[in-house]
CSV table of C-alpha atoms in Angstrom, one decimal:
chain,number,residue,atom,x,y,z
U,1,MET,CA,177.0,51.4,174.5
U,2,THR,CA,179.5,48.8,175.0
U,3,ASP,CA,180.4,49.1,171.5
U,4,THR,CA,181.0,53.1,171.5
U,5,LEU,CA,182.5,53.5,175.1
U,6,LEU,CA,185.9,52.7,174.9
U,7,ASP,CA,187.7,51.5,178.0
U,8,ALA,CA,191.8,53.1,178.5
U,9,PRO,CA,193.6,50.0,176.3
U,10,ARG,CA,191.0,50.3,173.4
U,11,THR,CA,191.2,54.4,173.0
U,12,ALA,CA,195.1,54.1,173.1
U,13,GLN,CA,194.5,50.9,170.6
U,14,TYR,CA,192.9,53.5,168.9
U,15,LEU,CA,195.5,56.5,168.6
U,16,PRO,CA,198.7,54.9,167.8
U,17,TRP,CA,201.7,57.0,168.7
U,18,PRO,CA,203.2,58.2,164.7
U,19,ALA,CA,199.3,58.3,163.3
U,20,LEU,CA,198.2,60.8,166.3
U,21,VAL,CA,201.3,63.1,166.1
U,22,ASN,CA,200.5,63.2,162.1
U,23,GLU,CA,196.9,63.8,162.6
U,24,ILE,CA,197.2,67.1,165.4
U,25,GLU,CA,200.0,68.5,162.5
U,26,ALA,CA,197.1,68.2,160.5
U,27,LEU,CA,194.5,69.6,162.5
U,28,LEU,CA,196.4,72.2,162.7
U,29,THR,CA,196.0,73.1,158.9
U,30,ASP,CA,192.4,72.5,158.9
U,31,ALA,CA,190.3,75.5,158.0
U,32,SER,CA,187.2,73.9,159.3
U,33,VAL,CA,188.6,74.0,163.0
U,34,SER,CA,186.4,75.7,165.4
U,35,VAL,CA,187.6,75.2,169.3
U,36,PRO,CA,186.2,78.0,172.0
U,37,PRO,CA,188.3,79.0,175.0
U,38,ARG,CA,188.1,76.3,177.7
U,39,LEU,CA,186.0,76.1,180.9
U,40,VAL,CA,188.1,75.9,183.8
U,41,VAL,CA,185.9,75.3,187.0
U,42,PRO,CA,188.1,75.8,190.2
U,43,MET,CA,186.9,73.6,192.9
U,44,ASP,CA,187.8,72.4,196.6
U,45,GLN,CA,191.8,71.5,197.4
U,46,GLY,CA,193.2,72.9,194.2
U,47,ALA,CA,191.1,70.8,192.1
U,48,TYR,CA,189.7,71.5,188.6
U,49,LEU,CA,187.2,70.7,186.7
U,50,PHE,CA,187.3,71.2,182.4
U,51,ALA,CA,184.9,71.4,179.6
U,52,MET,CA,186.8,71.6,176.5
U,53,PRO,CA,184.8,71.1,173.1
U,54,GLY,CA,185.9,71.4,169.8
U,55,CYS,CA,184.4,70.6,166.1
U,56,ASP,CA,185.6,70.6,162.3
U,57,ALA,CA,183.4,69.9,159.4
U,58,ARG,CA,182.8,66.1,160.4
U,59,THR,CA,183.5,65.4,163.6
U,60,ALA,CA,183.1,67.4,167.1
U,61,MET,CA,183.6,66.6,170.5
U,62,THR,CA,183.5,67.2,173.9
U,63,LYS,CA,186.2,66.6,176.8
U,64,LEU,CA,184.8,66.8,180.4
U,65,ILE,CA,187.4,65.8,183.0
U,66,THR,CA,188.7,66.7,186.5
U,67,PHE,CA,191.8,67.6,187.9
U,68,THR,CA,192.3,66.6,191.7
U,69,PRO,CA,196.2,66.8,192.3
U,70,ALA,CA,195.7,65.7,195.8
U,71,ASN,CA,195.3,62.0,194.0
U,72,ALA,CA,198.9,62.3,193.3
U,73,GLY,CA,200.7,59.0,195.0
U,74,THR,CA,197.6,57.2,195.4
U,75,ALA,CA,196.0,54.2,193.4
U,76,ARG,CA,193.2,57.2,192.0
U,77,PRO,CA,194.5,58.8,188.9
U,78,THR,CA,194.6,62.6,189.2
U,79,ILE,CA,193.1,62.9,185.9
U,80,GLN,CA,189.6,61.1,185.8
U,81,GLY,CA,186.7,61.8,182.9
U,82,ASP,CA,185.9,61.1,179.3
U,83,VAL,CA,185.8,62.6,175.8
U,84,THR,CA,182.5,62.0,174.0
U,85,VAL,CA,182.6,62.6,170.2
U,86,PHE,CA,179.4,63.3,167.8
U,87,ASP,CA,178.8,63.0,164.0
U,88,VAL,CA,178.4,66.6,162.5
U,89,ALA,CA,176.3,65.6,159.9
U,90,THR,CA,173.4,63.2,162.0
U,91,GLY,CA,174.8,64.6,165.6
U,92,LEU,CA,174.8,61.0,166.5
U,93,ARG,CA,177.1,60.4,169.6
U,94,ARG,CA,179.8,57.5,167.6
U,95,LEU,CA,182.7,57.3,170.6
U,96,ILE,CA,183.4,57.7,174.5
U,97,LEU,CA,186.6,57.8,174.9
U,98,ASP,CA,189.0,57.4,177.9
U,99,GLY,CA,189.8,60.6,179.4
U,100,PRO,CA,193.1,59.9,181.1
U,101,THR,CA,194.5,58.4,177.9
U,102,VAL,CA,193.4,60.7,175.7
U,103,THR,CA,195.1,63.7,177.3
U,104,ALA,CA,198.2,61.3,177.8
U,105,ARG,CA,198.7,60.5,174.9
U,106,ARG,CA,197.4,63.7,173.0
U,107,THR,CA,199.5,65.7,175.2
U,108,ALA,CA,202.6,63.3,174.6
U,109,ALA,CA,202.3,63.6,170.5
U,110,VAL,CA,201.9,67.4,170.7
U,111,SER,CA,205.5,67.4,172.8
U,112,ALA,CA,206.8,65.2,169.4
U,113,LEU,CA,205.1,66.9,166.9
U,114,ALA,CA,206.7,70.7,168.5
U,115,ALA,CA,210.2,68.8,168.5
U,116,ARG,CA,210.0,67.6,165.0
U,117,GLN,CA,209.4,71.0,164.3
U,118,LEU,CA,211.9,72.6,166.2
U,119,ALA,CA,214.1,70.4,168.2
U,120,PRO,CA,217.9,71.5,167.0
U,121,ASN,CA,219.4,68.1,167.8
U,122,LEU,CA,216.9,64.9,167.7
U,123,ALA,CA,219.4,62.4,168.3
U,124,GLY,CA,219.2,62.2,172.4
U,125,PRO,CA,219.2,61.2,174.7
U,126,MET,CA,216.5,62.7,176.2
U,127,LEU,CA,215.8,63.6,180.1
U,128,ILE,CA,212.4,63.0,181.4
U,129,VAL,CA,211.8,64.8,184.7
U,130,GLY,CA,208.7,63.2,186.4
U,131,ALA,CA,208.1,59.5,185.8
U,132,GLY,CA,204.1,59.8,186.5
U,133,VAL,CA,202.0,59.3,183.2
U,134,GLN,CA,203.2,62.0,181.4
U,135,GLY,CA,206.7,60.3,181.7
U,136,MET,CA,205.7,57.4,180.5
U,137,ALA,CA,204.0,58.7,177.5
U,138,HIS,CA,206.6,60.8,176.5
U,139,VAL,CA,209.1,57.9,176.6
U,140,GLU,CA,206.5,56.1,174.3
U,141,VAL,CA,206.1,58.9,171.6
U,142,PHE,CA,209.7,60.1,171.5
U,143,ALA,CA,211.0,56.8,170.8
U,144,ALA,CA,207.8,55.4,168.7
U,145,ALA,CA,207.4,58.8,166.2
U,146,LEU,CA,211.5,60.2,166.6
U,147,GLY,CA,213.5,57.3,167.0
U,148,VAL,CA,215.3,58.5,170.3
U,149,ARG,CA,216.5,55.2,172.1
U,150,ARG,CA,218.3,56.7,175.4
U,151,PHE,CA,216.4,58.2,178.1
U,152,LEU,CA,217.2,59.4,181.5
U,153,VAL,CA,214.7,59.5,184.5
U,154,ALA,CA,214.5,61.9,187.1
U,155,SER,CA,212.2,61.8,190.1
U,156,ARG,CA,211.3,62.8,193.4
U,157,SER,CA,210.2,59.2,193.8
U,158,ALA,CA,213.0,56.8,193.4
U,159,ALA,CA,210.7,54.0,193.3
U,160,SER,CA,208.8,55.9,190.0
U,161,ALA,CA,211.8,56.6,188.4
U,162,ASP,CA,212.9,53.1,188.9
U,163,ALA,CA,209.4,52.0,187.0
U,164,LEU,CA,209.5,53.8,184.4
U,165,VAL,CA,213.0,52.9,183.8
U,166,GLN,CA,211.9,49.0,183.7
U,167,HIS,CA,208.9,50.0,181.5
U,168,ALA,CA,211.6,51.9,178.7
U,169,ARG,CA,213.6,48.9,179.1
U,170,GLY,CA,210.9,46.4,178.1
U,171,LEU,CA,209.9,48.5,175.1
U,172,GLY,CA,213.7,47.4,174.2
U,173,LEU,CA,215.1,51.0,174.9
U,174,GLN,CA,218.1,52.2,177.2
U,175,ALA,CA,217.2,53.8,180.3
U,176,ASP,CA,218.2,55.0,183.6
U,177,ALA,CA,217.2,56.9,186.7
U,178,VAL,CA,219.3,60.0,187.4
U,179,PRO,CA,219.3,61.8,190.7
U,180,ASP,CA,219.7,65.1,190.0
U,181,ALA,CA,217.8,66.6,186.8
U,182,ASP,CA,219.7,69.9,186.7
U,183,ALA,CA,223.3,67.9,186.0
U,184,ALA,CA,221.6,65.2,183.7
U,185,ALA,CA,220.5,68.5,181.4
U,186,ALA,CA,224.2,69.0,179.9
U,187,ASP,CA,224.0,65.6,178.4
U,188,CYS,CA,220.7,65.6,177.4
U,189,PRO,CA,219.8,68.1,173.8
U,190,LEU,CA,216.0,66.6,174.8
U,191,ILE,CA,213.9,67.9,177.9
U,192,ALA,CA,210.4,67.3,179.0
U,193,THR,CA,209.3,68.2,182.0
U,194,CYS,CA,205.8,66.5,183.2
U,195,THR,CA,205.7,66.9,186.9
U,196,PRO,CA,202.4,68.2,188.9
U,197,ALA,CA,204.1,71.5,188.8
U,198,SER,CA,204.3,72.7,192.2
U,199,ALA,CA,207.8,73.8,192.3
U,200,VAL,CA,210.5,74.6,190.2
U,201,VAL,CA,212.3,71.2,189.1
U,202,LEU,CA,214.5,72.4,186.3
U,203,ARG,CA,217.2,75.3,186.7
U,204,ALA,CA,220.3,74.6,184.6
U,205,LEU,CA,220.8,76.8,181.6
U,206,PRO,CA,219.7,74.3,178.1
U,207,ARG,CA,222.7,73.5,175.7
U,208,PRO,CA,222.4,75.4,172.7
U,209,ASP,CA,221.0,72.3,170.9
U,210,ALA,CA,218.4,71.6,173.8
U,211,PHE,CA,214.3,71.2,172.6
U,212,ILE,CA,212.6,71.2,176.1
U,213,ALA,CA,209.0,70.5,176.3
U,214,ALA,CA,207.4,71.8,179.6
U,215,VAL,CA,203.8,70.1,180.0
U,216,GLY,CA,203.2,70.1,183.6
U,217,ALA,CA,202.2,73.7,184.4
U,218,PHE,CA,198.7,74.9,182.9
U,219,THR,CA,197.8,77.9,185.4
U,220,PRO,CA,199.4,80.9,185.9
U,221,GLN,CA,200.2,79.7,189.7
U,222,MET,CA,202.2,76.8,188.2
U,223,VAL,CA,205.6,76.1,187.6
U,224,GLU,CA,208.3,73.6,186.5
U,225,LEU,CA,211.1,75.7,185.2
U,226,SER,CA,212.7,78.6,187.0
U,227,PRO,CA,212.6,82.1,185.6
U,228,GLU,CA,216.3,82.4,184.5
U,229,LEU,CA,216.1,79.1,182.7
U,230,CYS,CA,212.9,80.8,180.5
U,231,ARG,CA,214.3,84.5,180.1
U,232,HIS,CA,217.7,82.6,179.0
U,233,VAL,CA,216.1,81.0,176.6
U,234,ALA,CA,213.9,83.8,175.7
U,235,GLN,CA,217.4,86.1,175.1
U,236,TYR,CA,219.1,83.1,173.2
U,237,GLY,CA,216.9,81.5,172.0
U,238,ARG,CA,213.1,80.3,170.8
U,239,ILE,CA,210.2,79.9,172.7
U,240,VAL,CA,206.6,78.7,171.3
U,241,VAL,CA,203.6,78.2,172.8
U,242,ASP,CA,200.9,75.3,172.2
U,243,SER,CA,198.3,77.6,171.9
U,244,ARG,CA,196.9,81.1,172.6
U,245,ASP,CA,195.8,79.9,175.3
U,246,ALA,CA,198.6,79.6,176.8
U,247,ASP,CA,198.9,83.7,177.2
U,248,HIS,CA,197.1,83.4,180.2
U,249,GLU,CA,198.1,79.9,181.6
U,250,ALA,CA,201.9,79.3,181.0
U,251,GLY,CA,202.7,79.8,184.5
U,252,ASP,CA,206.7,79.0,183.9
U,253,LEU,CA,206.6,82.4,181.3
U,254,LEU,CA,204.2,84.3,183.4
U,255,GLN,CA,206.2,84.0,186.6
U,256,ALA,CA,209.7,84.7,184.8
U,257,GLY,CA,207.8,88.0,183.3
U,258,LEU,CA,208.3,87.3,179.5
U,259,PRO,CA,205.4,88.7,177.0
U,260,VAL,CA,203.6,85.2,176.4
U,261,ALA,CA,201.3,86.4,174.0
U,262,ASP,CA,204.3,87.8,171.4
U,263,PHE,CA,205.6,84.3,171.4
U,264,ALA,CA,204.8,82.2,168.3
U,265,SER,CA,202.0,79.3,168.8
U,266,LEU,CA,202.7,75.9,167.1
U,267,ALA,CA,200.1,75.9,164.7
U,268,ASP,CA,201.9,79.6,163.6
U,269,VAL,CA,205.4,76.8,163.1
U,270,VAL,CA,203.1,74.1,161.6
U,271,ARG,CA,201.8,77.2,159.0
U,272,ALA,CA,204.9,78.3,158.0
U,273,ALA,CA,206.8,75.2,157.2
U,274,PRO,CA,207.1,74.1,153.8
U,275,PRO,CA,205.6,71.1,152.7
U,276,GLY,CA,207.2,68.2,154.3
U,277,GLN,CA,210.1,70.2,156.2
U,278,ALA,CA,209.8,71.5,159.7
U,279,GLY,CA,209.4,74.9,160.6
U,280,GLY,CA,211.5,77.4,163.1
U,281,GLN,CA,214.6,78.7,163.2
U,282,ARG,CA,217.4,75.6,164.2
U,283,SER,CA,219.8,78.0,166.0
U,284,GLY,CA,219.9,78.5,169.9
U,285,PRO,CA,217.6,76.4,172.6
U,286,VAL,CA,213.7,76.0,172.2
U,287,LEU,CA,211.7,75.7,174.9
U,288,PHE,CA,208.1,74.1,174.2
U,289,LYS,CA,205.5,75.4,176.7
U,290,SER,CA,202.3,73.1,176.6
U,291,CYS,CA,199.3,73.8,178.5
U,292,GLY,CA,196.7,72.4,176.8
U,293,TRP,CA,194.1,73.2,174.3
U,294,ALA,CA,191.0,71.4,173.4
U,295,GLY,CA,192.0,71.1,169.7
U,296,TRP,CA,194.4,68.7,170.4
U,297,ASP,CA,191.3,66.2,172.0
U,298,LEU,CA,189.7,67.1,168.4
U,299,ALA,CA,192.8,65.3,166.5
U,300,ALA,CA,192.2,62.1,169.2
U,301,ALA,CA,188.5,62.1,168.6
U,302,ARG,CA,189.0,62.0,164.8
U,303,LEU,CA,191.8,59.9,164.6
U,304,ALA,CA,189.8,57.6,166.5
U,305,VAL,CA,186.4,57.4,164.6
U,306,GLN,CA,188.6,56.8,161.4
U,307,ALA,CA,190.4,54.1,162.9
U,308,ARG,CA,186.9,52.4,164.2
U,309,HIS,CA,185.5,52.2,160.4
């Protein structure tokens, strides 16, 4: 059991940033991948239980996690659980990965892949709105996989913003806290909103060369971006969703009254791109709406199995 059960540091070790981004891209062109809709069970006090299975020709996995927003600001994490990985040919359990670590790393890696495919301008600086686990993961992956060196951090908690700034500087990056996300957006072609999505945190209309990854909202009731911002990008740029699950989960877009099912998914973009080239248009702002998909966890499971053997 001890060799199979990986704690958070070992899980992260098996999911290095550039390799994880590439594995997610590879999964989107793998015809053997099968991912049924995830099961989401609402619980008391706004909490959820998620069961998310998926498999390909060789690897099967199920992520079982809880999301407990009441834990925000406490010593308890908001996401808890595990990812159990099986060998398809034998049925044997191969690994048990730390669920919060997988969730953090695969979510940020998906944002980085979307930026690599769609962002008009990867030069930075990058604005991170929300200084929790996802804010940290987005700093790390955009630096490691895309070469971004300058970050601005906006958070309702000054202490959290300062902690993320210090973490980024410890990685050799340039980073500063900013008091107003909307004001900072004017200077940032890259933006990620990584908040609990309990209220709008970004209203400013984006630059024409902006790429926004909105990862906090994953239910119709949750929201990070103003309806006006979403409608502006729909009119003057491009909106892409992470998977077709977003059709009924993307609160930012649904509350803006936008036809989510009409927007391309990241798989559509990757499959349409010529080999070795990014896909999609290169004019106007881009909004990438991420809600989560078990396929991203399957990509992490595949990479972890490869790294272990």
